[in-house]
Amino acid sequence: QVFFQNDSLLSGPATYEVDNVPATVRGFDIEDPWNVQRVEPTAATTLGSTGRRYVFANATTQQARHLLLADEARGVVPPPARRVNFRAIDPVKPNFIIITHPKLMQAAGTVPNVARAYANYRASTAGGAYDTLMVTAPQLYDQFHYGERSVIALRHFSLWLAAKSPATQTKYLLLLGKGIAPGAQVTTTPVSDAAPDNREGSNANNLGRILGENGLDLVPVSTRSTSDTFLSSDWPNDNLVPALATGRVVAITPQEALVYLTKLQEYEAQLSPTQLDPEPWHKNILHLSGGAKITEIPAFRAHLDAYKRLAERPLFGGKVSTIQRVYTSDELPVTRYIPEELNTGLALITYFGHGSTTQVDVNIGDINDPTTGYANAKKYPIMMYNGCSLGNAFTNTSTFATDWIFAANKGSIGMMAESGLSYEYLLDPAQSLTYQLLFNDPQWFGRSIADVRREVVRRLQYNFSYNPKTSGNLWGTEQLLCTIWQGDPALRMYAPAKPDLVVSNATLSLSPIAPDAAISATSTQFTLNIGVSNPLRITRDSVEIRVTRSFPAPRPSVTYVFNNHLDNLGQLQKPFPQAFQRDTTYSIIIPNPSTLDVSGDNKFTVELDYRNKIAEQSETNNTATLNYSFLKRGITLLTPTEFAIVPSNRPRLTAQSNDANGPVRSYDFQVDSVATFDSPGLQTQSISARVIANWTPPRALAAKQDSAVWYWRARFTNPVGTEDADWQVSSFRVIPTALSGGWSQSHNGQFNRDRLAGVAVASPSNRWSFAAQQQALTLRTAGGGAPGSPFTFGVGGYGITTGSTVPDISTCAIQTPNLVLVVFDQYSLQRVAVAGAYSTCGQPGQMFYHFATDNTGADTLDNLNNSAARRAQLLDFLSKVPDGSYVA
């Protein structure tokens, strides 16, 4: 048999003369398989006596038809019939169905039958205790499609199972084996049109029905727009929701299937919904933001940022980081390896951008390339890739997805992506809804990826953009029907069943409240910091807290509760909102009772959710204690008051004991010109006094500069019991001609207890500095041509960008020689207006100055190249720019 096509450019019927062919060879016009035309040969006119002439009457101009020469004496005889025994299958009981191929029911490593091992795992307690059913594609050809190898056999089987299933039962369908898309080559190496095996002769891609499985087409896939949900959805009646939650593992060898099974077992062993203190990586998500055009980059990033907000909310409370492509006109794709993120652990990688089966805008590399440093054993992320063809695993070559899925001990556990063309306006709503269901919806939190996808299809299929009856096209149908889940259909993301509020002794601390530098028994109030962790489910339940403060006996304890009750002062003490991330700190202001001596060892007992209103995974880790010794701050410095201005260089320094009935005792005094009290001019003395201690430095306070600042301090020489042994410190400034009553805070040491924001003061130079301000600035332009040539400066993406918004420069005379400028203030980095009659363009917040008149054609005279007036205008503009400003 010889298959061929006629040349549609020739006139008249297609005519062929063939030498040395048997007289029993006939021609056939097989263009219409339902109306095959038989062509009788005649004697050749240009060949010898054994030549035959074949005239195909309908193969004329304007059409290439499929033709055939075949020897009728050597007919193709089908093999003899064989007996087929149908398998008795109960369609009701099984809820995890595997369709595989005998090729994958072979040994790999120490496993004698990999497909059977997969089914056994899913039937085990660790694998979910499913009622499993495993069949092969060849079995289904016989039992559901009259012995013909076709994906329709799989569809008939799937619909039969769905029709017999109880309404409340979720059935999972695993397609364990690769399929080859109709029209794709079904050989492991490309086949040319002229190859001997190409018996159709016209198109090397149309070999599927002739060459059979060929070791690749093991579990068939659907139509040209490949879809696995095609098998169980009622698409003829406009219902695209698959009746069976479907996933596919596109293995072609038992070894590949075993690699995936091993990774699946490792992955699911860590997902117990009742486990405590899981590894933090289970909540880590990485977003990859692509885009080819300058306008796409911020748009795609905006989509991912919206998903980020969903993932970081309850119930998941994830931690999301983003890698965004920076625009360059000549670099696509951008390579960005992620070994740090991947090896630490990622639960999910989501990409939004352009794609193919092997490339995306942000390329994270070959998982099997050792130079990438990828080693994420047992930490396998799910991938959701939004871009063209990334889900198309139905060719004769490996893809980015299959490389990552079948990488042993590393890589991914599955990928969700479309097999055909993708469009931003269709991808975004579907991905957004997927995040909402996976991370925020209690009904769907913890459900399998394939099951969540079913719900996404159900909710979107009748929306305007997805419904061909309203949108006028089938792109939405393709997006919903042809998104492929390459992974186990029952696979779930990490989804704890309950929250678990955890507090420990190590996460409790006290901190002073200004102006106190330290906490003591005389502090009016202080802050109790409560570090709380919730590594499990995040909910919107408020956290009630009870704090019990115990004092040395016989003083009674004090309890503070935060549960929407009114305290003794009539103030509402609200509970605390549950944090949306794993770790947070609640800060509570605790007063020191004025009527109670709080000195000595105090014990703070903190109880979270003390009334057990929140159903937690564990109720045994909600209590922690903190012990703190409150010392009596034995001394108060009276005069000079803090930061006072005094006229005398021998001021009287006065301190007071806080015990009004205290005995006569020794007080230490010091005064110095530096806050560290270690200069050569340090003066120190001990004096005895009862309650009020006065000291005048024996030497006059002398400094090199006028109006100097002096530091002084006092303490008990021999503190007893709970008295504070630390120095009490203050400062003053000597200005001989000043009047009493003013104050001055000017030396660096006087700011030690202050909270500085945006400024800093250096010691000992006393020099002030402001925190640096930075303004990101991106400039993108393009060169022009010779005078009179067409312009090369397009609108999209060019100009000066100071934020994430792409500037609008369409009115900036971009089609003629020009200079576009912006001026920034040297201190604030804000845009500066330059006074004068200059041309401006852009939009509010992103205005520019320019020096030309636009023209849609070639150069005009009103530009910097040809106009002296324009050049003078530019010089005048530059002369009026404020000194020190930045010009871009």
Short mmCIF file of C-alpha atoms in Angstrom, two decimals, residues 130-313:
data_model
loop_
_atom_site.label_atom_id
_atom_site.label_comp_id
_atom_site.label_asym_id
_atom_site.label_seq_id
_atom_site.Cartn_x
_atom_site.Cartn_y
_atom_site.Cartn_z
CA TYR A 130 -10.34 4.19 49.53
CA ASP A 131 -12.32 1.42 47.88
CA THR A 132 -10.07 1.09 44.86
CA LEU A 133 -10.77 -0.29 41.41
CA MET A 134 -8.02 -0.69 38.83
CA VAL A 135 -8.65 -1.45 35.14
CA THR A 136 -6.52 -1.12 32.02
CA ALA A 137 -7.23 0.85 28.90
CA PRO A 138 -7.15 -2.33 26.71
CA GLN A 139 -9.78 -3.88 28.99
CA LEU A 140 -12.02 -0.88 28.44
CA TYR A 141 -11.53 -0.98 24.66
CA ASP A 142 -13.10 -4.45 24.66
CA GLN A 143 -15.75 -3.94 27.29
CA PHE A 144 -16.90 -0.42 26.42
CA HIS A 145 -16.03 0.19 22.74
CA TYR A 146 -16.34 -3.09 20.81
CA GLY A 147 -12.59 -3.75 20.88
CA GLU A 148 -11.60 -0.51 19.14
CA ARG A 149 -8.74 1.43 20.74
CA SER A 150 -10.30 4.81 21.46
CA VAL A 151 -10.63 7.35 24.24
CA ILE A 152 -14.38 6.91 23.82
CA ALA A 153 -14.05 3.60 25.66
CA LEU A 154 -12.73 5.50 28.67
CA ARG A 155 -15.56 8.01 28.40
CA HIS A 156 -18.24 5.31 28.24
CA PHE A 157 -16.72 3.66 31.30
CA SER A 158 -16.47 6.95 33.24
CA LEU A 159 -20.04 7.96 32.48
CA TRP A 160 -21.28 4.52 33.49
CA LEU A 161 -19.50 4.79 36.84
CA ALA A 162 -20.85 8.29 37.40
CA ALA A 163 -24.41 7.29 36.55
CA LYS A 164 -24.32 4.43 39.05
CA SER A 165 -22.71 6.41 41.89
CA PRO A 166 -24.66 7.61 44.92
CA ALA A 167 -25.30 11.35 44.79
CA THR A 168 -23.31 11.97 47.98
CA GLN A 169 -20.27 9.98 46.89
CA THR A 170 -17.13 11.62 45.50
CA LYS A 171 -15.36 9.36 43.06
CA TYR A 172 -11.73 9.97 42.12
CA LEU A 173 -10.40 8.97 38.71
CA LEU A 174 -6.65 8.49 38.25
CA LEU A 175 -5.37 8.12 34.70
CA LEU A 176 -2.09 6.36 35.37
CA GLY A 177 -0.20 6.55 32.09
CA LYS A 178 0.68 8.91 29.31
CA GLY A 179 -1.60 9.67 26.39
CA ILE A 180 -0.73 11.12 23.00
CA ALA A 181 -2.90 13.91 21.67
CA PRO A 182 -4.64 13.38 18.32
CA GLY A 183 -2.40 14.98 15.74
CA ALA A 184 0.76 14.55 17.83
CA GLN A 185 3.52 12.13 16.85
CA VAL A 186 3.26 8.79 18.57
CA THR A 187 6.90 7.82 18.15
CA THR A 188 9.72 8.38 20.58
CA THR A 189 11.65 10.16 17.83
CA PRO A 190 10.21 12.54 15.21
CA VAL A 191 8.98 10.90 12.01
CA SER A 192 9.27 12.77 8.72
CA ASP A 193 6.66 12.63 5.98
CA ALA A 194 9.00 10.48 3.89
CA ALA A 195 9.77 7.91 6.57
CA PRO A 196 8.93 4.25 5.76
CA ASP A 197 6.65 4.03 8.80
CA ASN A 198 4.65 6.99 7.61
CA ARG A 199 2.08 4.99 5.71
CA GLU A 200 -0.29 7.90 5.38
CA GLY A 201 2.44 9.67 3.49
CA SER A 202 1.01 13.16 3.93
CA ASN A 203 1.33 14.08 7.57
CA ALA A 204 3.73 12.48 10.01
CA ASN A 205 1.50 13.52 12.92
CA ASN A 206 -1.41 11.32 11.84
CA LEU A 207 0.09 8.03 12.90
CA GLY A 208 -1.84 7.25 16.07
CA ARG A 209 -4.36 4.88 14.56
CA ILE A 210 -1.73 3.11 12.45
CA LEU A 211 1.18 2.69 14.84
CA GLY A 212 -1.00 2.03 17.89
CA GLU A 213 0.24 2.69 21.40
CA ASN A 214 3.90 2.49 20.43
CA GLY A 215 4.92 2.57 24.10
CA LEU A 216 3.59 6.11 24.53
CA ASP A 217 -0.17 6.28 24.00
CA LEU A 218 -0.95 4.17 27.06
CA VAL A 219 -4.07 5.84 28.46
CA PRO A 220 -5.65 7.82 25.61
CA VAL A 221 -6.49 11.48 25.88
CA SER A 222 -9.35 13.31 24.26
CA THR A 223 -9.64 15.62 21.28
CA ARG A 224 -7.17 18.03 19.71
CA SER A 225 -7.76 20.41 22.62
CA THR A 226 -6.67 17.80 25.13
CA SER A 227 -8.86 17.32 28.17
CA ASP A 228 -9.16 14.69 30.87
CA THR A 229 -12.38 16.05 32.34
CA PHE A 230 -13.80 15.32 28.87
CA LEU A 231 -14.22 11.74 30.08
CA SER A 232 -16.93 12.32 32.69
CA SER A 233 -18.43 15.75 31.97
CA ASP A 234 -21.73 16.15 30.14
CA TRP A 235 -20.29 18.59 27.62
CA PRO A 236 -22.78 17.68 24.86
CA ASN A 237 -25.42 19.28 27.10
CA ASP A 238 -23.24 22.28 28.06
CA ASN A 239 -22.26 20.94 31.48
CA LEU A 240 -18.47 20.99 31.73
CA VAL A 241 -18.24 19.80 35.35
CA PRO A 242 -16.58 16.36 35.51
CA ALA A 243 -18.63 13.84 37.42
CA LEU A 244 -15.37 12.24 38.60
CA ALA A 245 -12.60 14.29 40.23
CA THR A 246 -9.86 13.55 37.73
CA GLY A 247 -6.08 13.61 37.71
CA ARG A 248 -3.43 12.10 35.51
CA VAL A 249 0.10 10.84 36.14
CA VAL A 250 1.67 10.78 32.68
CA ALA A 251 4.17 8.00 33.34
CA ILE A 252 5.45 5.90 30.45
CA THR A 253 7.61 3.52 32.49
CA PRO A 254 7.08 1.64 35.75
CA GLN A 255 10.08 3.53 37.14
CA GLU A 256 8.40 6.90 36.55
CA ALA A 257 5.19 5.66 38.16
CA LEU A 258 7.17 4.41 41.17
CA VAL A 259 8.98 7.73 41.55
CA TYR A 260 5.65 9.52 41.72
CA LEU A 261 4.12 6.99 44.10
CA THR A 262 7.10 7.32 46.45
CA LYS A 263 6.85 11.12 46.45
CA LEU A 264 3.10 10.92 47.02
CA GLN A 265 3.56 8.68 50.05
CA GLU A 266 6.21 11.01 51.49
CA TYR A 267 4.02 14.05 50.85
CA GLU A 268 0.85 12.67 52.40
CA ALA A 269 2.65 11.27 55.43
CA GLN A 270 3.11 14.89 56.55
CA LEU A 271 -0.48 16.02 56.04
CA SER A 272 -2.29 14.57 59.04
CA PRO A 273 -5.04 17.08 59.88
CA THR A 274 -4.53 16.38 63.60
CA GLN A 275 -0.75 16.74 63.85
CA LEU A 276 0.76 19.36 66.16
CA ASP A 277 3.60 21.76 65.33
CA PRO A 278 4.08 20.92 61.63
CA GLU A 279 7.04 22.28 59.73
CA PRO A 280 6.50 25.94 58.74
CA TRP A 281 7.12 25.27 55.04
CA HIS A 282 3.61 23.85 54.69
CA LYS A 283 2.35 27.44 54.62
CA ASN A 284 5.01 28.87 52.30
CA ILE A 285 3.89 29.99 48.83
CA LEU A 286 5.99 31.39 45.99
CA HIS A 287 4.50 33.53 43.22
CA LEU A 288 6.26 33.93 39.87
CA SER A 289 5.13 36.98 37.90
CA GLY A 290 5.89 37.10 34.19
CA GLY A 291 4.84 39.14 31.21
CA ALA A 292 6.34 39.87 27.82
CA LYS A 293 5.14 43.45 27.34
CA ILE A 294 5.89 46.29 29.71
CA THR A 295 2.15 46.72 30.28
CA GLU A 296 1.67 43.04 31.14
CA ILE A 297 4.24 42.96 33.94
CA PRO A 298 2.32 45.17 36.42
CA ALA A 299 -1.00 43.65 35.32
CA PHE A 300 0.14 40.08 35.96
CA ARG A 301 1.74 41.14 39.26
CA ALA A 302 -1.56 42.72 40.32
CA HIS A 303 -3.33 39.39 39.77
CA LEU A 304 -0.78 37.55 41.89
CA ASP A 305 -0.89 40.16 44.63
CA ALA A 306 -4.66 39.69 44.80
CA TYR A 307 -4.13 35.93 45.20
CA LYS A 308 -1.52 36.68 47.87
CA ARG A 309 -4.07 38.50 49.97
CA LEU A 310 -6.38 35.50 49.74
CA ALA A 311 -3.67 33.01 50.70
CA GLU A 312 -2.62 35.06 53.73
CA ARG A 313 -6.14 35.22 55.16
#
